[in-house]
Coordinates of C-alpha atoms in Angstrom, one line a residue:
X1 CA -0.2 0.0 0.2
X2 CA 0.8 3.7 -1.2
X3 CA 1.1 5.9 1.6
X4 CA 0.6 8.2 -0.9
X5 CA -2.7 7.3 -1.5
X6 CA -4.1 7.0 1.5
X7 CA -2.8 10.1 3.1
X8 CA -5.1 12.2 0.4
X9 CA -7.7 9.9 1.0
X10 CA -7.2 11.2 5.1
X11 CA -6.7 14.8 3.1
X12 CA -9.3 14.5 1.2
X13 CA -11.5 13.3 3.7
X14 CA -11.6 15.5 6.5
X15 CA -11.7 18.5 4.4
X16 CA -15.0 16.8 3.3
X17 CA -16.2 16.3 7.0
X18 CA -15.5 20.1 7.7
X19 CA -18.1 20.6 5.0
X20 CA -21.7 18.1 5.4
X21 CA -24.5 18.1 3.0
X22 CA -27.4 16.6 2.9
X23 CA -29.4 14.7 -0.2
X24 CA -29.9 16.2 -2.9
X25 CA -27.2 19.2 -1.8
X26 CA -23.8 18.4 -2.2
X27 CA -22.6 20.5 -4.8
X28 CA -19.3 21.7 -2.7
X29 CA -18.4 17.6 -2.4
X30 CA -19.0 17.1 -6.2
X31 CA -17.4 20.1 -6.6
X32 CA -14.5 18.4 -4.5
X33 CA -14.6 15.5 -6.5
X34 CA -15.5 16.6 -10.6
X35 CA -12.3 19.7 -9.9
X36 CA -10.6 15.9 -8.5
X37 CA -11.3 13.5 -11.9
X38 CA -11.3 15.8 -14.4
X39 CA -7.4 16.8 -12.8
X40 CA -6.4 13.5 -13.0
X41 CA -8.2 13.0 -17.1
X42 CA -11.5 10.8 -16.2
X43 CA -13.9 11.5 -18.5
X44 CA -17.1 13.2 -16.4
X45 CA -21.1 12.8 -17.3
X46 CA -22.8 14.9 -14.3
X47 CA -26.3 17.4 -14.7
X48 CA -28.9 14.9 -16.2
X49 CA -27.3 12.8 -18.0
X50 CA -26.2 11.1 -15.2
X51 CA -29.6 11.3 -12.8
X52 CA -32.8 11.3 -13.9
X53 CA -35.3 13.7 -13.4
X54 CA -38.5 10.7 -14.1
X55 CA -37.2 9.1 -11.0
X56 CA -36.1 11.8 -9.1
X57 CA -37.7 11.7 -5.3
X58 CA -37.4 13.7 -1.7
X59 CA -35.7 16.4 -3.9
X60 CA -37.0 20.2 -2.0
X61 CA -36.1 22.9 -4.9
X62 CA -35.7 25.6 -2.3
X63 CA -33.4 23.4 -0.5
X64 CA -31.5 23.2 -3.7
X65 CA -31.8 26.8 -4.4
X66 CA -29.8 27.7 -1.1
X67 CA -27.5 24.9 -1.3
X68 CA -26.5 26.2 -4.7
X69 CA -25.8 29.9 -3.1
X70 CA -24.2 28.0 -0.4
X71 CA -21.9 27.1 -2.5
X72 CA -21.1 29.1 -4.5
X73 CA -20.8 31.7 -1.4
X74 CA -18.0 29.0 -0.6
X75 CA -16.3 29.2 -3.6
X76 CA -18.2 27.5 -6.5
X77 CA -18.1 28.8 -9.7
X78 CA -21.9 29.7 -11.3
X79 CA -20.1 28.0 -14.3
X80 CA -19.6 24.5 -12.6
X81 CA -23.3 25.1 -11.0
X82 CA -24.9 25.6 -14.5
X83 CA -23.8 22.6 -15.6
X84 CA -25.3 20.4 -12.6
X85 CA -28.1 21.8 -13.7
X86 CA -29.1 21.8 -10.0
X87 CA -28.5 18.1 -9.9
X88 CA -25.2 16.5 -7.5
X89 CA -24.5 12.8 -8.8
X90 CA -21.9 12.1 -11.4
X91 CA -20.0 9.8 -13.0
X92 CA -16.3 9.7 -13.5
X93 CA -15.3 7.5 -16.5
X94 CA -12.0 5.9 -17.3
X95 CA -11.8 4.4 -20.9
X96 CA -8.5 2.5 -21.5
X97 CA -8.6 1.6 -24.7
X98 CA -7.7 -2.0 -24.7
X99 CA -11.2 -4.4 -25.0
X100 CA -11.8 -5.6 -21.9
X101 CA -14.9 -4.8 -18.8
X102 CA -17.0 -2.1 -18.0
X103 CA -16.2 -2.1 -13.9
X104 CA -18.4 0.4 -12.0
X105 CA -18.1 1.7 -8.4
X106 CA -20.3 3.4 -5.9
X107 CA -19.8 6.0 -3.3
X108 CA -22.4 8.3 -1.8
X109 CA -21.3 11.6 -0.4
X110 CA -24.5 12.5 1.8
X111 CA -24.0 13.5 5.4
X112 CA -26.6 13.0 8.2
X113 CA -29.1 14.9 10.0
X114 CA -26.9 15.0 13.2
X115 CA -25.3 17.2 15.9
X116 CA -21.3 16.4 15.6
X117 CA -20.3 16.0 19.2
X118 CA -17.8 18.3 20.4
X119 CA -15.8 16.4 23.1
X120 CA -12.3 17.0 23.4
X121 CA -11.7 13.3 22.2
X122 CA -13.9 13.0 19.7
X123 CA -11.1 12.4 16.4
X124 CA -12.5 15.5 14.1
X125 CA -12.3 18.6 17.2
X126 CA -9.3 16.3 18.4
X127 CA -7.9 15.9 14.8
X128 CA -9.0 20.0 13.9
X129 CA -11.7 19.4 11.1
X130 CA -15.2 19.1 13.2
X131 CA -18.8 19.4 10.7
X132 CA -18.8 23.9 10.0
X133 CA -23.4 23.3 9.8
X134 CA -24.2 23.0 13.5
X135 CA -27.6 20.0 13.1
X136 CA -25.5 17.9 10.1
X137 CA -22.2 15.1 10.2
X138 CA -20.7 12.9 7.9
X139 CA -22.1 10.3 10.9
X140 CA -22.1 7.3 8.6
X141 CA -19.1 7.0 6.8
X142 CA -20.1 9.1 2.9
X143 CA -17.0 11.0 3.5
X144 CA -15.3 8.2 3.7
X145 CA -16.6 6.2 0.6
X146 CA -16.1 9.4 -1.4
X147 CA -12.5 9.9 -0.6
X148 CA -11.8 5.5 -1.5
X149 CA -13.1 6.8 -4.6
X150 CA -10.6 9.4 -5.6
X151 CA -8.0 7.6 -4.0
X152 CA -8.6 4.7 -6.4
X153 CA -9.4 7.2 -9.2
X154 CA -5.6 8.1 -8.9
X155 CA -4.6 5.1 -8.5
X156 CA -6.2 3.9 -12.5
X157 CA -4.6 7.2 -13.6
X158 CA -1.3 5.6 -12.2
X159 CA -1.7 3.3 -13.8
X160 CA -3.4 2.8 -16.5
X161 CA -1.6 0.9 -18.4
X162 CA -2.0 -1.9 -16.3
X163 CA -5.7 -2.4 -17.1
X164 CA -8.0 -3.0 -19.8
X165 CA -11.7 -2.1 -20.6
X166 CA -13.7 0.5 -19.2
X167 CA -13.9 1.6 -15.0
X168 CA -16.3 4.2 -14.2
X169 CA -16.3 5.9 -10.5
X170 CA -20.1 6.6 -9.8
X171 CA -20.3 9.2 -6.6
X172 CA -24.1 9.7 -5.8
X173 CA -26.5 12.2 -4.1
X174 CA -29.1 11.1 -1.0
X175 CA -28.5 7.9 0.2
X176 CA -29.9 8.7 3.3
X177 CA -33.5 8.8 2.8
X178 CA -32.8 6.1 -0.5
X179 CA -33.7 8.4 -2.8
X180 CA -30.2 8.8 -5.1
X181 CA -30.0 5.3 -6.7
X182 CA -32.9 5.0 -7.8
X183 CA -32.7 8.2 -10.6
X184 CA -28.8 7.1 -10.9
X185 CA -29.9 3.9 -12.3
X186 CA -32.0 4.7 -14.9
X187 CA -29.5 7.5 -15.9
X188 CA -27.9 4.7 -18.8
X189 CA -25.2 4.8 -17.3
X190 CA -24.6 1.6 -15.6
X191 CA -26.5 -0.3 -19.3
X192 CA -23.4 -1.2 -20.3
X193 CA -21.7 -1.8 -16.9
X194 CA -20.6 -5.6 -16.8
X195 CA -19.3 -5.4 -12.8
X196 CA -20.0 -3.6 -9.9
X197 CA -19.2 -3.5 -6.7
X198 CA -20.8 -1.2 -3.9
X199 CA -19.3 -1.0 -0.2
X200 CA -19.7 1.0 3.5
X201 CA -18.1 2.0 5.8
X202 CA -18.3 0.3 10.1
X203 CA -21.5 -1.6 10.8
X204 CA -20.9 -5.0 12.2
X205 CA -17.7 -5.2 10.8
X206 CA -14.7 -3.1 13.6
X207 CA -11.0 -2.1 12.0
X208 CA -9.4 -4.3 10.4
X209 CA -12.1 -6.9 8.9
X210 CA -13.7 -7.0 6.0
X211 CA -17.5 -8.6 5.6
X212 CA -19.1 -9.8 1.7
X213 CA -22.1 -9.4 2.1
X214 CA -23.9 -11.7 -0.3
X215 CA -27.4 -10.7 0.7
X216 CA -29.5 -8.6 3.2
X217 CA -30.7 -5.3 3.1
X218 CA -33.9 -4.2 3.5
X219 CA -36.3 -3.4 0.9
X220 CA -38.4 0.1 2.0
X221 CA -40.0 2.8 0.9
X222 CA -40.7 6.3 2.9
X223 CA -43.9 8.2 2.6
X224 CA -45.1 11.7 4.2
X225 CA -48.6 11.2 5.1
X226 CA -50.4 15.1 5.3
X227 CA -54.2 15.2 6.6
X228 CA -56.9 18.2 5.2
X229 CA -59.4 18.8 8.1
X230 CA -61.8 21.7 8.4
X231 CA -61.3 24.8 11.1
X232 CA -63.6 25.2 13.9
X233 CA -64.2 27.0 17.0
X234 CA -63.1 24.1 19.8
X235 CA -65.7 25.3 22.5
X236 CA -68.6 27.1 20.6
X237 CA -68.6 24.6 17.9
X238 CA -66.2 22.0 17.8
X239 CA -69.0 19.8 15.8
X240 CA -67.9 21.4 12.6
X241 CA -64.5 21.1 12.6
X242 CA -62.9 17.8 11.4
X243 CA -59.8 17.1 12.9
X244 CA -56.8 16.4 11.3
X245 CA -54.1 15.5 14.1
X246 CA -56.9 13.1 15.7
X247 CA -57.2 11.2 11.9
X248 CA -52.9 11.0 12.2
X249 CA -52.5 9.9 16.1
X250 CA -55.7 7.4 15.0
X251 CA -53.4 6.8 12.0
X252 CA -50.0 6.4 14.0
X253 CA -51.0 3.7 16.4
X254 CA -53.1 2.2 14.3
X255 CA -50.0 1.7 11.4
X256 CA -48.1 0.5 14.6
X257 CA -50.2 -2.6 14.0
X258 CA -50.1 -3.5 10.9
X259 CA -49.7 -8.2 11.1
X260 CA -46.4 -9.6 10.3
X261 CA -46.0 -11.5 7.1
X262 CA -44.6 -14.6 7.3
X263 CA -42.9 -14.0 4.6
X264 CA -39.9 -12.5 5.5
X265 CA -39.5 -9.4 8.4
X266 CA -41.1 -6.4 8.3
X267 CA -40.1 -2.5 10.2
X268 CA -42.7 -0.2 10.4
X269 CA -41.4 3.9 11.6
X270 CA -43.7 6.4 12.5
X271 CA -40.6 9.7 13.1
X272 CA -42.1 12.1 13.1
X273 CA -46.3 13.7 13.7
X274 CA -46.9 17.2 13.5
X275 CA -50.4 19.4 13.9
X276 CA -52.2 21.8 15.3
X277 CA -52.9 25.5 15.5
X278 CA -54.0 26.5 18.7
X279 CA -55.4 24.8 21.6
X280 CA -59.2 26.8 21.3
X281 CA -59.4 25.4 17.5
X282 CA -59.8 22.4 15.5
X283 CA -56.4 20.9 14.1
X284 CA -56.8 21.6 10.3
X285 CA -54.0 20.4 9.1
X286 CA -51.2 16.9 10.6
X287 CA -48.3 15.6 8.2
X288 CA -46.2 12.0 9.5
X289 CA -43.2 10.7 8.3
X290 CA -43.0 7.7 8.1
X291 CA -40.7 4.0 6.3
X292 CA -41.8 0.7 6.1
X293 CA -39.0 -1.9 5.8
X294 CA -39.4 -5.7 4.2
X295 CA -37.0 -9.1 3.8
X296 CA -37.8 -8.4 0.0
X297 CA -39.3 -6.8 -2.3
X298 CA -42.7 -8.7 -2.5
X299 CA -43.0 -8.2 1.8
X300 CA -42.6 -4.9 1.7
X301 CA -44.9 -4.4 -0.4
X302 CA -47.7 -6.2 1.8
X303 CA -46.5 -3.5 4.3
X304 CA -47.3 -0.2 1.1
X305 CA -50.3 -1.6 0.8
X306 CA -51.6 -1.7 4.4
X307 CA -50.3 2.2 5.0
X308 CA -52.5 3.0 2.1
X309 CA -55.9 0.6 3.4
X310 CA -55.3 2.3 7.1
X311 CA -53.9 6.1 5.3
X312 CA -57.7 5.8 3.6
X313 CA -60.0 4.0 6.0
X314 CA -59.2 6.5 8.5
X315 CA -59.2 9.2 6.8
X316 CA -62.9 8.5 6.0
X317 CA -63.5 7.5 9.3
X318 CA -62.1 11.5 10.8
X319 CA -64.3 13.0 7.5
X320 CA -60.2 14.6 6.7
X321 CA -58.5 14.8 3.2
X322 CA -55.4 13.0 3.0
X323 CA -51.9 12.6 0.9
X324 CA -49.4 9.9 0.8
X325 CA -45.5 10.6 -1.4
X326 CA -43.4 8.5 -2.2
X327 CA -39.6 10.1 -1.2
X328 CA -37.3 7.4 -1.4
X329 CA -37.2 3.4 -1.5
X330 CA -34.9 0.9 -1.9
X331 CA -34.9 -3.0 -2.7
X332 CA -33.9 -5.7 -1.0
X333 CA -29.7 -7.2 -1.9
X334 CA -28.9 -9.1 -4.2
X335 CA -25.0 -10.7 -5.7
X336 CA -23.0 -12.8 -8.2
X337 CA -21.7 -15.2 -5.3
X338 CA -18.7 -15.6 -8.4
X339 CA -17.8 -11.8 -7.3
X340 CA -18.5 -12.3 -3.9
X341 CA -16.0 -15.1 -3.6
X342 CA -13.5 -12.9 -5.2
X343 CA -13.7 -10.1 -2.7
X344 CA -13.8 -12.6 -0.6
X345 CA -10.1 -14.0 -1.6
X346 CA -9.2 -10.8 -1.6
X347 CA -9.8 -9.5 1.9
X348 CA -7.7 -13.0 2.4
X349 CA -4.6 -11.3 0.5
X350 CA -4.5 -7.7 2.1
X351 CA -1.5 -9.0 5.1
X352 CA -3.1 -5.8 7.1
X353 CA -7.4 -7.1 7.0
X354 CA -7.8 -9.8 10.5
X355 CA -11.0 -11.5 10.3
X356 CA -13.5 -11.7 8.3
X357 CA -17.0 -10.7 9.3
X358 CA -19.8 -12.9 8.4
X359 CA -22.1 -10.0 7.6
X360 CA -25.4 -11.2 5.5
X361 CA -27.9 -10.1 8.0
X362 CA -27.4 -7.0 8.2
X363 CA -30.8 -5.6 8.0
X364 CA -31.0 -1.8 7.4
X365 CA -31.6 -0.8 4.0
X366 CA -30.0 0.1 1.1
X367 CA -30.5 2.5 -2.3
X368 CA -27.7 1.0 -3.9
X369 CA -28.9 -1.7 -4.3
X370 CA -31.1 -0.2 -7.4
X371 CA -27.6 0.2 -9.5
X372 CA -26.8 -3.6 -8.2
X373 CA -30.8 -4.7 -9.6
X374 CA -30.2 -2.2 -13.0
X375 CA -26.3 -4.0 -13.5
X376 CA -28.2 -7.5 -12.9
X377 CA -31.4 -7.4 -15.2
X378 CA -28.7 -8.1 -17.9
X379 CA -26.6 -10.1 -17.2
X380 CA -24.1 -8.3 -15.1
X381 CA -22.9 -9.6 -12.0
X382 CA -22.6 -8.0 -8.5
X383 CA -20.7 -8.0 -5.1
X384 CA -21.1 -5.8 -1.6
X385 CA -18.4 -5.3 0.8
X386 CA -18.1 -4.2 4.9
X387 CA -15.2 -2.6 5.3
X388 CA -13.6 -2.2 9.1
X389 CA -13.7 0.4 12.0
X390 CA -13.9 0.3 15.3
X391 CA -17.4 3.6 16.1
X392 CA -19.8 3.9 18.6
X393 CA -23.9 3.4 16.9
X394 CA -23.7 5.2 12.8
X395 CA -25.7 8.2 12.9
X396 CA -24.8 9.5 16.1
X397 CA -22.9 13.0 17.2
X398 CA -19.7 10.1 18.1
X399 CA -19.5 9.1 14.8
X400 CA -15.5 7.7 13.9
X401 CA -13.9 5.9 11.4
X402 CA -10.2 6.0 12.2
X403 CA -9.9 7.4 8.3
X404 CA -5.9 6.3 8.7
X405 CA -6.1 2.5 8.7
X406 CA -9.6 2.6 7.7
X407 CA -10.2 3.9 4.3
X408 CA -6.6 1.9 3.1
X409 CA -9.3 -1.6 3.3
X410 CA -12.0 -0.4 1.1
X411 CA -8.8 0.9 -1.2
X412 CA -6.6 -2.1 -1.5
X413 CA -10.1 -4.6 -2.3
X414 CA -11.2 -2.1 -4.9
X415 CA -7.5 -1.6 -6.4
X416 CA -6.8 -5.4 -6.3
X417 CA -10.3 -6.0 -7.7
X418 CA -9.0 -3.9 -11.0
X419 CA -6.2 -6.1 -11.1
X420 CA -8.3 -9.1 -11.1
X421 CA -11.1 -8.2 -14.1
X422 CA -10.1 -5.2 -16.1
X423 CA -5.6 -6.4 -15.8
X424 CA -4.4 -5.5 -18.9
X425 CA -3.5 -9.2 -21.0

């Protein structure tokens, strides 16, 4: 392992960590990515050529506009912002000019809406790269994922004479909330991909451990529910009102009682409910943010169908109007045995990887599953691995990754994969 690549990845990771950006607003981060890819000689595809707007979910145009202005205020050029067409997400393409497979690696860029710890012992505080943006933090390691992608890009440029075929590095927005994978999978840029490898830091692996995920992750649907009732004075004529708040509360408790499926694991979370205007007004408005998950796409759809049935029935009973908006989705993970075997063998060759950890039972969700499904749909092959770090839990303000030690794990996995699948004769 060349220490220069580690140093570079760590520098990029800490720079990105200081300026976290939530999904669909990663303009500063993407500017770093695109500038570096172009500097190395990659062709870069971005804007609506990389993200299909017809499949975009959970993107707030007002938030995007504010993010673009913020990026401009922090030195991102107007020309670059115009080139994005308002969409984050890009693909760096390296064509070797020699016949061979098309291999794609995916790296996500967005942060989590979490306040970072300011404890003096926290690694980013001690290192001087704590988040500068209150309420936002790279508490899931996507800054590390992006930086590994840039390290691999440098390695590709340095080893171009040893490689064949085409290599694509996909930098994805909005993984949190499972919003960015589907529109990038429908961009057309994956239609010729023979191999796709995705990875994630942490989860069930500690530093020095690699987990090969042959299956797992739950299919999911994220939904925003709105209820609109009829206002009335709560004291003089309450019978004339229709309470959106009571309808929403009834929906919440009824959703929690959806029968579990015998066909696979299920989950439901009522994450947020806000409602009402004042203590003496029959509540007119209520909003809920919920999610469901299922072990398979069919089981997840069972949960979605029940949500729709319950919302409709309760709304009719309470005399309120409702809307259901799908704002994110992912499917379950499927991989290729051949690729998983290759990844496992690679992990065994890395000196600082001490242990392989069984990783088929991870019950979160990952929207790279759409990218994988797209590649599998035309006969391509896919793999997914976890690279370890010592962390206190994802999406927490104390999340740490020990970047000088963890990032080389993923770097070696990916570059060694290229030396097997894209090695020039």
